[in-house]
mmCIF file of C-alpha atoms and ligand atoms in Angstrom:
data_model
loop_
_atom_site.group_PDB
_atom_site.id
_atom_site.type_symbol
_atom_site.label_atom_id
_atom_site.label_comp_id
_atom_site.label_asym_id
_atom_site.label_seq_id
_atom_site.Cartn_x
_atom_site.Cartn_y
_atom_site.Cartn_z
ATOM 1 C CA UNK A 1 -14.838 -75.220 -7.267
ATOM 2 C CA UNK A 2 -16.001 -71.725 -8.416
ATOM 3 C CA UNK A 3 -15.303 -68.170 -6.699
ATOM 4 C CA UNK A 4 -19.191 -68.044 -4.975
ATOM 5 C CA UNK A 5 -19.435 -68.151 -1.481
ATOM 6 C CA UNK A 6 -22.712 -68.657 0.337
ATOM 7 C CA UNK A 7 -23.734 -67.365 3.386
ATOM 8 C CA UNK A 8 -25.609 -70.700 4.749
ATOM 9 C CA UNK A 9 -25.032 -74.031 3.017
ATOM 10 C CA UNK A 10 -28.070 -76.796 3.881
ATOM 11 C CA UNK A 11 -27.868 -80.181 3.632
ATOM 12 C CA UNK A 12 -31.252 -82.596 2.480
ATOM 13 C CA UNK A 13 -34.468 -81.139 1.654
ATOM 14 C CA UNK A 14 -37.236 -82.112 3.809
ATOM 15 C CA UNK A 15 -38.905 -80.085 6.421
ATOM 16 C CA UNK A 16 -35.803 -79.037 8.133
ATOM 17 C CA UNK A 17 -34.035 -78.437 5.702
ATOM 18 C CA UNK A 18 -37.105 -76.385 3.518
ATOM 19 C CA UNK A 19 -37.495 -74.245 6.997
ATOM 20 C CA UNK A 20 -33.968 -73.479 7.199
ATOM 21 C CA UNK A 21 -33.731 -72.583 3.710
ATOM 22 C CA UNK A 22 -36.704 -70.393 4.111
ATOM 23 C CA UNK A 23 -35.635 -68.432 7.389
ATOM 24 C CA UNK A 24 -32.267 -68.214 5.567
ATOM 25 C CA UNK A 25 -33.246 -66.966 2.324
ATOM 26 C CA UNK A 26 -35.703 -64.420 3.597
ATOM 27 C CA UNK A 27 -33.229 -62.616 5.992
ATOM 28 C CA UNK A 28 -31.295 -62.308 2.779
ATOM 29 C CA UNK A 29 -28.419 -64.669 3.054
ATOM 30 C CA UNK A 30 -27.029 -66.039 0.132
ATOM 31 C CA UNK A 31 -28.072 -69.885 0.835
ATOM 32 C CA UNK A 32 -28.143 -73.005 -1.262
ATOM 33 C CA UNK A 33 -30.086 -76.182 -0.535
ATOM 34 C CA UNK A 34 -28.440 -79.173 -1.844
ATOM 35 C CA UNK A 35 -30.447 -82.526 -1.891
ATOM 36 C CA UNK A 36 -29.613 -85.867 -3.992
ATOM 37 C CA UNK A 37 -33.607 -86.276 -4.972
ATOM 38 C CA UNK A 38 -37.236 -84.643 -5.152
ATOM 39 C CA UNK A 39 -37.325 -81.765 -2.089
ATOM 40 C CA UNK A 40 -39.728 -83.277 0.482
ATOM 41 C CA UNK A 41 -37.550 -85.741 1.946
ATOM 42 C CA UNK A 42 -39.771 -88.179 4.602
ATOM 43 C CA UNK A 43 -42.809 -85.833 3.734
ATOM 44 C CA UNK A 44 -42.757 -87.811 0.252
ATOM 45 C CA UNK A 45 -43.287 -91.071 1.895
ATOM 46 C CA UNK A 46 -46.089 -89.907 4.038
ATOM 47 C CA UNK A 47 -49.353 -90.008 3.048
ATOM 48 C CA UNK A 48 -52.172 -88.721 4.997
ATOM 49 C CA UNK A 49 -50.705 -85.708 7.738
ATOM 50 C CA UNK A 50 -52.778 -84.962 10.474
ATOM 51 C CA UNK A 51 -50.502 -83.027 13.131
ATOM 52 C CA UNK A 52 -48.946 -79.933 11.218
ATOM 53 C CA UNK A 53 -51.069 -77.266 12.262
ATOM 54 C CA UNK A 54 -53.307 -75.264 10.234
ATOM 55 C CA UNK A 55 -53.581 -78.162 7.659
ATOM 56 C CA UNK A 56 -56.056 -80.206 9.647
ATOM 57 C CA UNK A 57 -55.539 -83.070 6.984
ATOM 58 C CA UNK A 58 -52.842 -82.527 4.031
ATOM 59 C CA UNK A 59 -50.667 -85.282 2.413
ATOM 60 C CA UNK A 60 -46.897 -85.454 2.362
ATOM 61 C CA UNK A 61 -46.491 -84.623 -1.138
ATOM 62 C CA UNK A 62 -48.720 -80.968 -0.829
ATOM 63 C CA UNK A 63 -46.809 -80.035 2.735
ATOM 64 C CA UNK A 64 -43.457 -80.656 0.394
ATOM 65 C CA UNK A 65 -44.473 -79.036 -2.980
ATOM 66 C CA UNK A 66 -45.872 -75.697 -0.485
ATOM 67 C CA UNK A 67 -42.637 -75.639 1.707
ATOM 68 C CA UNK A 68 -40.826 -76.047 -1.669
ATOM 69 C CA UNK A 69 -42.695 -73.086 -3.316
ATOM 70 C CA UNK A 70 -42.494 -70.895 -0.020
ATOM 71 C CA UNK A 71 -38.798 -71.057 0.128
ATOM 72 C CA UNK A 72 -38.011 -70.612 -3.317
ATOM 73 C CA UNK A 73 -40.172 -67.452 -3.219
ATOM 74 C CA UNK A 74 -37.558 -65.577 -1.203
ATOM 75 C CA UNK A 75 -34.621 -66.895 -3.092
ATOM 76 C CA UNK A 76 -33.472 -70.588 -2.202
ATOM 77 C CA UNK A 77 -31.649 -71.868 -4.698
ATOM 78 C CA UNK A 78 -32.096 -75.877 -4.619
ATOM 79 C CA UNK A 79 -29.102 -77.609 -6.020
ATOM 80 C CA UNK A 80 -29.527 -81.506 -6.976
ATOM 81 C CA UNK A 81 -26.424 -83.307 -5.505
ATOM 82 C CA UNK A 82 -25.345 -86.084 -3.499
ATOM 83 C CA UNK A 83 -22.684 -84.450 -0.937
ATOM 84 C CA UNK A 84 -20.087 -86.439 0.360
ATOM 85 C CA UNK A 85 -17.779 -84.903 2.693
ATOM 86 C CA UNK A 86 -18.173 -81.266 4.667
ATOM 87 C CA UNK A 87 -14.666 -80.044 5.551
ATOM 88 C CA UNK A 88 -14.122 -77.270 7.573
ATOM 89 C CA UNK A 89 -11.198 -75.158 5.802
ATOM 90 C CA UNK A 90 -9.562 -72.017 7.043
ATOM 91 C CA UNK A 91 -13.254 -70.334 8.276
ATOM 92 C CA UNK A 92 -14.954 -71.823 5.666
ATOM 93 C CA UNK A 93 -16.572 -75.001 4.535
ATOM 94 C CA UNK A 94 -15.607 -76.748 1.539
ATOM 95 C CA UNK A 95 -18.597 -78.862 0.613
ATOM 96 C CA UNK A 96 -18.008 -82.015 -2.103
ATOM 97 C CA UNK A 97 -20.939 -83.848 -4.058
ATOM 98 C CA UNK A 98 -20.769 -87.228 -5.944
ATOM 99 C CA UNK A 99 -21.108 -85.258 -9.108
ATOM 100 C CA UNK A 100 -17.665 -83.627 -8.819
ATOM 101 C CA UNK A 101 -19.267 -80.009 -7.247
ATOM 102 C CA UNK A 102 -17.715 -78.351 -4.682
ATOM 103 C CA UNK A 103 -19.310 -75.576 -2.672
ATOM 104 C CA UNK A 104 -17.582 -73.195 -0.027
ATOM 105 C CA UNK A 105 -19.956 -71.686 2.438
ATOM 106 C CA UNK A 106 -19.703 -69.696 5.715
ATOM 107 C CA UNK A 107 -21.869 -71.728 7.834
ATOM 108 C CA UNK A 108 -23.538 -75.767 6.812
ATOM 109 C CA UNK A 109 -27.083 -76.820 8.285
ATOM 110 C CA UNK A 110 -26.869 -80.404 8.279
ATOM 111 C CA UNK A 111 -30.649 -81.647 7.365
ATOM 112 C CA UNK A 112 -29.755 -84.730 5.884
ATOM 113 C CA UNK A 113 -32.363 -87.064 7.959
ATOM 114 C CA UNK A 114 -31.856 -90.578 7.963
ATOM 115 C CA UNK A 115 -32.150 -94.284 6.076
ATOM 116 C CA UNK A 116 -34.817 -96.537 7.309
ATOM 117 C CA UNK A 117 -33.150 -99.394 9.381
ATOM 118 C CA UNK A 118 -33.314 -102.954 7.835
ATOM 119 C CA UNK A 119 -34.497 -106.026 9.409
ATOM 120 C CA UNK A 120 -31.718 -107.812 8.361
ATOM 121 C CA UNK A 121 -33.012 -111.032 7.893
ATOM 122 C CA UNK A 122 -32.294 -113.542 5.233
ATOM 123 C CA UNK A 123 -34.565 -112.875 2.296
ATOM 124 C CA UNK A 124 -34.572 -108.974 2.908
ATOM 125 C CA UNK A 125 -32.022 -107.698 0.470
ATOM 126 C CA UNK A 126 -32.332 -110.225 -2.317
ATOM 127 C CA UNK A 127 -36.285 -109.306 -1.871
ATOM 128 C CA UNK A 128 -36.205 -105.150 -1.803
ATOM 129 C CA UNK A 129 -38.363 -104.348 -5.038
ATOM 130 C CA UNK A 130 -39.796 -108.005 -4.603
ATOM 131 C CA UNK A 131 -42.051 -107.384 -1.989
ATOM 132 C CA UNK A 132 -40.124 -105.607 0.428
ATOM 133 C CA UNK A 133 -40.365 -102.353 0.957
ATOM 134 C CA UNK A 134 -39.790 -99.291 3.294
ATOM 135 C CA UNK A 135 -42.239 -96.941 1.503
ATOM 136 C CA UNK A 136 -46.003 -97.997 2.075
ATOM 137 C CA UNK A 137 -46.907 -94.737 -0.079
ATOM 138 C CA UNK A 138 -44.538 -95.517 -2.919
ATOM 139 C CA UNK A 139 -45.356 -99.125 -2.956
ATOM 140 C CA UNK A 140 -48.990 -99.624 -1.036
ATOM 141 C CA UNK A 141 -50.945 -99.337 -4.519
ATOM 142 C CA UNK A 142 -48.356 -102.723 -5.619
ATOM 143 C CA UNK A 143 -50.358 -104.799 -3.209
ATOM 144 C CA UNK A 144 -54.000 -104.571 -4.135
ATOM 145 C CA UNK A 145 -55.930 -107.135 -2.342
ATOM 146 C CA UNK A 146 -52.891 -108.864 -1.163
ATOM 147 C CA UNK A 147 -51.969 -109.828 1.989
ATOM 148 C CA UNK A 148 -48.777 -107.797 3.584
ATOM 149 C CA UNK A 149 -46.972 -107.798 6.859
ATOM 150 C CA UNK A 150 -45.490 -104.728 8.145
ATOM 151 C CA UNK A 151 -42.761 -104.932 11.079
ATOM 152 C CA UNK A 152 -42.577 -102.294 14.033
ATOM 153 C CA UNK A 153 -44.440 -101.169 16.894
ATOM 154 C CA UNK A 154 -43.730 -97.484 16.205
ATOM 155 C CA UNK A 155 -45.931 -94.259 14.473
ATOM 156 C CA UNK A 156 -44.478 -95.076 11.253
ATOM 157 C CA UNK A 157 -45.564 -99.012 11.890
ATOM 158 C CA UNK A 158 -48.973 -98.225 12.603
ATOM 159 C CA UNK A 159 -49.561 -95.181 10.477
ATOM 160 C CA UNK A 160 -48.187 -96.865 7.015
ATOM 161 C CA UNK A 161 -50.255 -99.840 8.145
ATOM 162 C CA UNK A 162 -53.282 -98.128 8.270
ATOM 163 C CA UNK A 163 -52.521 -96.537 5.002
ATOM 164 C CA UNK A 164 -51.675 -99.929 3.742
ATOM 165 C CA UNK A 165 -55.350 -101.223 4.585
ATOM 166 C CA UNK A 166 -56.456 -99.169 1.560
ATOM 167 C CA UNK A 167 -54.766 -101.680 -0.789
ATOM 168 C CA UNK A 168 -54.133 -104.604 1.042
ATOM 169 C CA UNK A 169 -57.221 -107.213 1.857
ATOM 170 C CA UNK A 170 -55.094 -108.083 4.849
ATOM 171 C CA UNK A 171 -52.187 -106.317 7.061
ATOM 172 C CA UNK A 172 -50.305 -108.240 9.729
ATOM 173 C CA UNK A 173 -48.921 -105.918 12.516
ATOM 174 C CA UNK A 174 -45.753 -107.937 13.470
ATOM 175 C CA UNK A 175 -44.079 -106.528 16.507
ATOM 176 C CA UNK A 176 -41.134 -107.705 19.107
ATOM 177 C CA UNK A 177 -43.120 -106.497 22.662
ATOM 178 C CA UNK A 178 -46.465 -106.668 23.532
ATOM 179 C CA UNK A 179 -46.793 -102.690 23.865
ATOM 180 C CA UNK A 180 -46.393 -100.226 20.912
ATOM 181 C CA UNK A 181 -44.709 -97.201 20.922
ATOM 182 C CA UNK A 182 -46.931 -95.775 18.413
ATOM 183 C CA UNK A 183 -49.488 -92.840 19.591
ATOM 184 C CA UNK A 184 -52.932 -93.683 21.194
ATOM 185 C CA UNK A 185 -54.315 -92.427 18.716
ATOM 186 C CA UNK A 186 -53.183 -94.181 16.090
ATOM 187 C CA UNK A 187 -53.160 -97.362 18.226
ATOM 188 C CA UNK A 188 -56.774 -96.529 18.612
ATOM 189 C CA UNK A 189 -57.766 -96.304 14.793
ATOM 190 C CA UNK A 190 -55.229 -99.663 13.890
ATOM 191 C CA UNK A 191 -57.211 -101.983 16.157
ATOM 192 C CA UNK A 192 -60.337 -100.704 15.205
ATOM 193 C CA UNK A 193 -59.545 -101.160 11.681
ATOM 194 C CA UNK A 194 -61.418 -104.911 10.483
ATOM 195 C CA UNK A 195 -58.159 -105.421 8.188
ATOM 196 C CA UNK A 196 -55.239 -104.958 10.788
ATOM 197 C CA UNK A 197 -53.723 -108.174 12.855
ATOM 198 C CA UNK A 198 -51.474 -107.863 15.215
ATOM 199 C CA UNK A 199 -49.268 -110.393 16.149
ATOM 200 C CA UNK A 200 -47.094 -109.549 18.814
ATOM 201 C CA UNK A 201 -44.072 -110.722 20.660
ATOM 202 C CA UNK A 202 -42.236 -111.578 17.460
ATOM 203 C CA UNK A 203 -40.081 -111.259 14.999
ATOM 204 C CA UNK A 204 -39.544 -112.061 11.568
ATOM 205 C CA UNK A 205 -36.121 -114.622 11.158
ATOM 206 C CA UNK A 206 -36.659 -114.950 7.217
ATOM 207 C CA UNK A 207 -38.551 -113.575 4.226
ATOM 208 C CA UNK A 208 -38.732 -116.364 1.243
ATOM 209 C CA UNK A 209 -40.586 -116.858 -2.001
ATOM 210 C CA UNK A 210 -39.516 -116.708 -5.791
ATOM 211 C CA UNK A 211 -39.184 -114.212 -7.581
ATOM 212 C CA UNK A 212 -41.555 -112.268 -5.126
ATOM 213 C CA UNK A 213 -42.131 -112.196 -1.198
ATOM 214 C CA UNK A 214 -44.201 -115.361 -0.527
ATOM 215 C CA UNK A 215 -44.121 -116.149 3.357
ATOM 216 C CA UNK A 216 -42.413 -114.410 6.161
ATOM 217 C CA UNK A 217 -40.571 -117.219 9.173
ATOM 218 C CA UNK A 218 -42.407 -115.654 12.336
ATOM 219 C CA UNK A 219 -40.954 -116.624 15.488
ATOM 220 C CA UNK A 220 -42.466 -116.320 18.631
ATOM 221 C CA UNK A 221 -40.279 -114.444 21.421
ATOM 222 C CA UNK A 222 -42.855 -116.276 24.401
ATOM 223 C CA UNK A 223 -42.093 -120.255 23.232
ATOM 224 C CA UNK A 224 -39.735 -119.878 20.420
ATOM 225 C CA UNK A 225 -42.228 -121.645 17.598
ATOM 226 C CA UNK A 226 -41.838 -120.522 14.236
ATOM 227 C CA UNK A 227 -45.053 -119.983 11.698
ATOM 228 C CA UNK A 228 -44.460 -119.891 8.344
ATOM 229 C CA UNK A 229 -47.217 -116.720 7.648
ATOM 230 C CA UNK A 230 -47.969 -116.752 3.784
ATOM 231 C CA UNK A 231 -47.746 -113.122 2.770
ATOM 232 C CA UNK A 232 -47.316 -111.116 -0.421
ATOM 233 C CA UNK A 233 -45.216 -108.454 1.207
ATOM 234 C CA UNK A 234 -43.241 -107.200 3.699
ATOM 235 C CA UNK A 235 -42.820 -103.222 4.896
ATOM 236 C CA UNK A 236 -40.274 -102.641 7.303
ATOM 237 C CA UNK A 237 -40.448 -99.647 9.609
ATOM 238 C CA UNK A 238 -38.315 -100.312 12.403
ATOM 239 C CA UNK A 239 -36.787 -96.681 12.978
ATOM 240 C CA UNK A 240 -34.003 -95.446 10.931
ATOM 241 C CA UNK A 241 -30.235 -94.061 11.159
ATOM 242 C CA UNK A 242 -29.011 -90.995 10.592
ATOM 243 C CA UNK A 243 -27.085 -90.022 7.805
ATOM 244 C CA UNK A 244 -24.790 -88.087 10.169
ATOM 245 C CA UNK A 245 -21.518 -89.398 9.104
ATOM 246 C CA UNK A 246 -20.390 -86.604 6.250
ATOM 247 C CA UNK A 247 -18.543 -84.014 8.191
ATOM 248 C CA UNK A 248 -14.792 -85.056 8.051
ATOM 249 C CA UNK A 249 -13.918 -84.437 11.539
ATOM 250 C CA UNK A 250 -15.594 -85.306 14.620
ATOM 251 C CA UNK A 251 -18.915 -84.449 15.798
ATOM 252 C CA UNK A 252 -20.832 -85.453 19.263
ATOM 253 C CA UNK A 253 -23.547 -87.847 18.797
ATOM 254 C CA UNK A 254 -25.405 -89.984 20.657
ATOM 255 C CA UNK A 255 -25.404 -94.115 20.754
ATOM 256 C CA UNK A 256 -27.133 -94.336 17.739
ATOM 257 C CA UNK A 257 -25.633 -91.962 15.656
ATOM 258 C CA UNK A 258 -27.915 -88.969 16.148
ATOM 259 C CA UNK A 259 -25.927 -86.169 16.428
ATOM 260 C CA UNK A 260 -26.008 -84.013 19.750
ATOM 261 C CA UNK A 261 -26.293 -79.810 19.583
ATOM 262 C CA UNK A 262 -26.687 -77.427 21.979
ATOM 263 C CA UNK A 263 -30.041 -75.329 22.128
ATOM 264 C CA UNK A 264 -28.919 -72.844 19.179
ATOM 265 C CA UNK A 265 -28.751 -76.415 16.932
ATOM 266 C CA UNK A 266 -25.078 -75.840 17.437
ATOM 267 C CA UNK A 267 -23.244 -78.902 16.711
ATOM 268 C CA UNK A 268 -19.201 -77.915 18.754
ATOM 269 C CA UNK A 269 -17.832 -76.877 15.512
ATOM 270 C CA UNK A 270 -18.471 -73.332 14.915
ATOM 271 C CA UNK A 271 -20.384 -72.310 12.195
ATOM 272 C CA UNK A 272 -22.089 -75.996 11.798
ATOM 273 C CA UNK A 273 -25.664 -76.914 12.545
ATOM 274 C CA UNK A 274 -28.039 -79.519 12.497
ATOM 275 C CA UNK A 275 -31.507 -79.746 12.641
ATOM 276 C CA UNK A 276 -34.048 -82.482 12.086
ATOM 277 C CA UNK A 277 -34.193 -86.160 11.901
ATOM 278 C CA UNK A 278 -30.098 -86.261 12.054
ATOM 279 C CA UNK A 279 -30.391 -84.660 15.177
ATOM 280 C CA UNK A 280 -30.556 -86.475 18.734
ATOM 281 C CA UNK A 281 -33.821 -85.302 20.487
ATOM 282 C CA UNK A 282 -36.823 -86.819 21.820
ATOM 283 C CA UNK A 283 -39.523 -86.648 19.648
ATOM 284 C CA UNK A 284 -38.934 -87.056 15.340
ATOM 285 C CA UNK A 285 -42.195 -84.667 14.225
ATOM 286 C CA UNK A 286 -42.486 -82.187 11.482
ATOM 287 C CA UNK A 287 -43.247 -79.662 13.694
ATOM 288 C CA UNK A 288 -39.551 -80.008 15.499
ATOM 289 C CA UNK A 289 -38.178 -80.146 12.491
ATOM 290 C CA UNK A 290 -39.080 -77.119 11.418
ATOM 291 C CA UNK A 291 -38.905 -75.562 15.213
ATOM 292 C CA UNK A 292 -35.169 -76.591 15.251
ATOM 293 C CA UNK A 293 -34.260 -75.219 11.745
ATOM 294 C CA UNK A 294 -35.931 -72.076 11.903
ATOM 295 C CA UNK A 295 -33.336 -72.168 15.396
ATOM 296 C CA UNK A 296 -30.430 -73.138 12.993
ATOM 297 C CA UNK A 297 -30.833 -70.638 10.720
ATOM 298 C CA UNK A 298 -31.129 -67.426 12.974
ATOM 299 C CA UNK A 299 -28.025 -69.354 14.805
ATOM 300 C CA UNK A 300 -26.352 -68.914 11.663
ATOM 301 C CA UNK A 301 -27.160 -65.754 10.653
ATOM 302 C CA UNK A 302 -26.156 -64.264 14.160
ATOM 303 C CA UNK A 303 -23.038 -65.812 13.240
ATOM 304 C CA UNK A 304 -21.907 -64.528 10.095
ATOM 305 C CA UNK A 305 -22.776 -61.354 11.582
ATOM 306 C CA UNK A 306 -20.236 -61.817 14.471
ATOM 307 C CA UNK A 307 -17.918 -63.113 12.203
ATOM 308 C CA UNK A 308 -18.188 -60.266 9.984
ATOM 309 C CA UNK A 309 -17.933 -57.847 13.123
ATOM 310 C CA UNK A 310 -14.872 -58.805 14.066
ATOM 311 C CA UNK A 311 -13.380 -59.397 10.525
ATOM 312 C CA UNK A 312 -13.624 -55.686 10.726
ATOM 313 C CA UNK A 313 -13.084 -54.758 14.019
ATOM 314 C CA UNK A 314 -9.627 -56.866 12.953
ATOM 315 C CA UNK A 315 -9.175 -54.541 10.108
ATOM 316 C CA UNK A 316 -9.424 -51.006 12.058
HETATM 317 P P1 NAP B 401 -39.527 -95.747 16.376
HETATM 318 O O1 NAP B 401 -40.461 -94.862 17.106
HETATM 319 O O2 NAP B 401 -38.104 -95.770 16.761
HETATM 320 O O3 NAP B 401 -40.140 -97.210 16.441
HETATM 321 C C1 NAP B 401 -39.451 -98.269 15.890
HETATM 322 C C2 NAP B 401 -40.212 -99.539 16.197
HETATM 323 O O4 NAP B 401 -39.537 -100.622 15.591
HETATM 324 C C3 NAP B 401 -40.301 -99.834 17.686
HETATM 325 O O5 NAP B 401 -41.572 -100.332 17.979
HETATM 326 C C4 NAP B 401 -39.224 -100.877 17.887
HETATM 327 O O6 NAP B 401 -39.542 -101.810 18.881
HETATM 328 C C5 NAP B 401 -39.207 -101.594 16.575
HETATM 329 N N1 NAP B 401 -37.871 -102.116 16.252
HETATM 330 C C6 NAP B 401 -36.699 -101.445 16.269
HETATM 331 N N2 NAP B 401 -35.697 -102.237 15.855
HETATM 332 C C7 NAP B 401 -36.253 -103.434 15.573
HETATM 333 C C8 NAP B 401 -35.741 -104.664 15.099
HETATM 334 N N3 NAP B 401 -34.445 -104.826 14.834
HETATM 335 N N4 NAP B 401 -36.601 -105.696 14.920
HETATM 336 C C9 NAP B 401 -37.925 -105.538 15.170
HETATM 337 N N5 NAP B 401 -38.466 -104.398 15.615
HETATM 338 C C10 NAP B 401 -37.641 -103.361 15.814
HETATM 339 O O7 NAP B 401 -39.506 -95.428 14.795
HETATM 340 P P2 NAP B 401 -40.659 -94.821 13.852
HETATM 341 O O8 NAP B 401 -41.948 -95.475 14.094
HETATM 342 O O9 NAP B 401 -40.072 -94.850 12.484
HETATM 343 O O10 NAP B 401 -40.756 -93.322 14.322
HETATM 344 C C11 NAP B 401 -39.581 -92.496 14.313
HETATM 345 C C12 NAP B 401 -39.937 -91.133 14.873
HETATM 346 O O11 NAP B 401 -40.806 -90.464 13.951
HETATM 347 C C13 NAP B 401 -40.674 -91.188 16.204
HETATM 348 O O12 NAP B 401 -40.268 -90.107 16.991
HETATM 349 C C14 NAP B 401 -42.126 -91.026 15.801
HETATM 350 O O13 NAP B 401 -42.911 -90.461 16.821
HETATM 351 C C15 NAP B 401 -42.008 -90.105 14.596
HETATM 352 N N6 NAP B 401 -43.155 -90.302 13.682
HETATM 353 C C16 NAP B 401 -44.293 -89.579 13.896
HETATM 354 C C17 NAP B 401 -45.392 -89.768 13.096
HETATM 355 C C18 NAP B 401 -46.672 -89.017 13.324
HETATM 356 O O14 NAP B 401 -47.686 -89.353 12.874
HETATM 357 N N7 NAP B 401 -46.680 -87.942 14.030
HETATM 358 C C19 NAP B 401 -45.366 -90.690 12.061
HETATM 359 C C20 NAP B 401 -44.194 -91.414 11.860
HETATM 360 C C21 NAP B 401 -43.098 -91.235 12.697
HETATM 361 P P3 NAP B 401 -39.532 -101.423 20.453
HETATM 362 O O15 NAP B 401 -40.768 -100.606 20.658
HETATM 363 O O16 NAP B 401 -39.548 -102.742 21.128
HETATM 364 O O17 NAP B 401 -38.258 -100.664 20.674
#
């Protein structure tokens, strides 16, 4: 561990975690983003984005490199790391990485998003790289005039299928209700689309085929029949879980993980934020992403100025 303490510590670098960096940086805090890849987290598995405003249409990948650049232009450093455990020591935070770094910090923004949730079906693990997948952008181009099956009901569901369509001769919508969650919108342009089938009211029980995905075991929730669907892939987007788990000590969260703050992104332990897909809240956009950490961040600068304050109110 080396002498250098930073004002603001942040956790992943997607949009929350950019933002944060940004807001930090720029009011001149000494702030280091730490993230285990490329910085864009989600945004780099999005393709087309249609809902950030000002870019009427931009991808994932532009969003990320711009948010990137803009940060680093007021001083974010960007650290590649996989942390491990945040401890709160003695006023500070001692943050650990995989690669044997430690960091200490005066406040942490916890921005570390989530994992996509798995199926968990027989087939689905032995299968990942084999025609199962969880990035339609990263892997769409694999299935060129093959026929795929994606699984969910949800925005991501319908939005990677559609982006799927530009590959894929045919793309099953496989979902466990009859109603999606997905926007009207995109419900809209997925059943228009000549390529998309829906099959709803089921679930997939198995993937199978050697070495590569060759069917998917359908089963239907209304009579219980199975189909056998012959497929060439499978991309599962069935919501994902926070990776909420690395502060050593206990933090509120909700049922699923998600952890809870207050309005300042405050998460109980003083001096800790979170912002972003970690966080419980009702709707998972870009835009509240980088509404809550532009919160975080002014939270935490308010803070070390308090802190300060009465570090030398102490002293006189
Ligand atoms: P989501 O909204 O939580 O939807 C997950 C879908 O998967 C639901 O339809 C759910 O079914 C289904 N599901 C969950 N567990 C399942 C299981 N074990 N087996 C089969 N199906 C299962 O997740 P998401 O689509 O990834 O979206 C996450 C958040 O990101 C949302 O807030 C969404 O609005 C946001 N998002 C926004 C955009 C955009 O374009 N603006 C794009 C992507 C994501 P039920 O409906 O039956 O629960």
């Amino acid at each position: 561990m080396t002498d250098e303490i930073w004002d603001v510590l942040i956790v992943g670098a997607g949009p929350a975690g950019l933002t944060a960096g940004l807001y930090a940086a720029r009011a001149n805090l000494h702030s280091v983003l730490i993230e285990k890849l490329a910085p864009g987290g989600e945004l780099l598995n999005t393709d087309l984005i249609e809902d950030y405003p000002g870019f009427i249409s931009t991808t994932g990948f532009e969003l990320a490199q711009k948010m990137e650049e803009h940060a680093r232009k007021f001083g974010l450093e960007i650290e590649q790391a996989s942390v491990t455990a945040i401890k709160a020591n003695d006023g500070m935070f001692i943050t650990e990485t995989e690669e044997g770094t430690e960091y200490r910090s005066k406040t942490v923004i916890m921005t570390a998003g989530g994992v996509p949730k798995k199926l968990e079906v027989p087939g689905e693990a032995e299968m990942a790289g084999h025609g199962v997948s969880y990035c339609a952008v990263c892997d769409g181009p694999l299935f060129r005039n093959k026929v795929v099956a994606v699984a969910g009901g949800g925005d991501s569901a319908f939005q990677e299928g559609i982006y799927l369509t530009r590959h894929a001769s045919k793309v099953y919508i496989i979902h466990r209700r009859d109603e999606f969650r997905a926007s009207p919108d995109l419900q809209a342009k997925a059943k228009a689309n000549p390529k998309i089938e829906f099959i709803t009211s089921a679930v997939i029980d198995e993937i199978g085929g050697s070495p590569n995905v060759e069917w998917a075991a359908v089963r239907s929730l209304k009579d219980g029949s199975v189909t056998k669907v012959p497929l060439d892939g499978v991309f599962v987007f069935i919501g994902f879980s926070p990776n909420s788990g690395l502060f050593s000590g206990h933090l509120n969260h909700d049922e699923q993980g998600f952890l809870l703050t207050n309005d300042h992104m405050e998460t109980g332990v003083p001096g800790l934020y979170a912002a972003g897909d970690v966080r419980s809240q009702l709707a998972r956009q870009i835009t509240t992403a980088v509404g809550d950490a532009t919160t975080a961040a002014i939270a935490a600068e308010h803070y070390i100025e308090d802190q300060a304050f009465k570090a030398k109110s102490a002293r006189s």
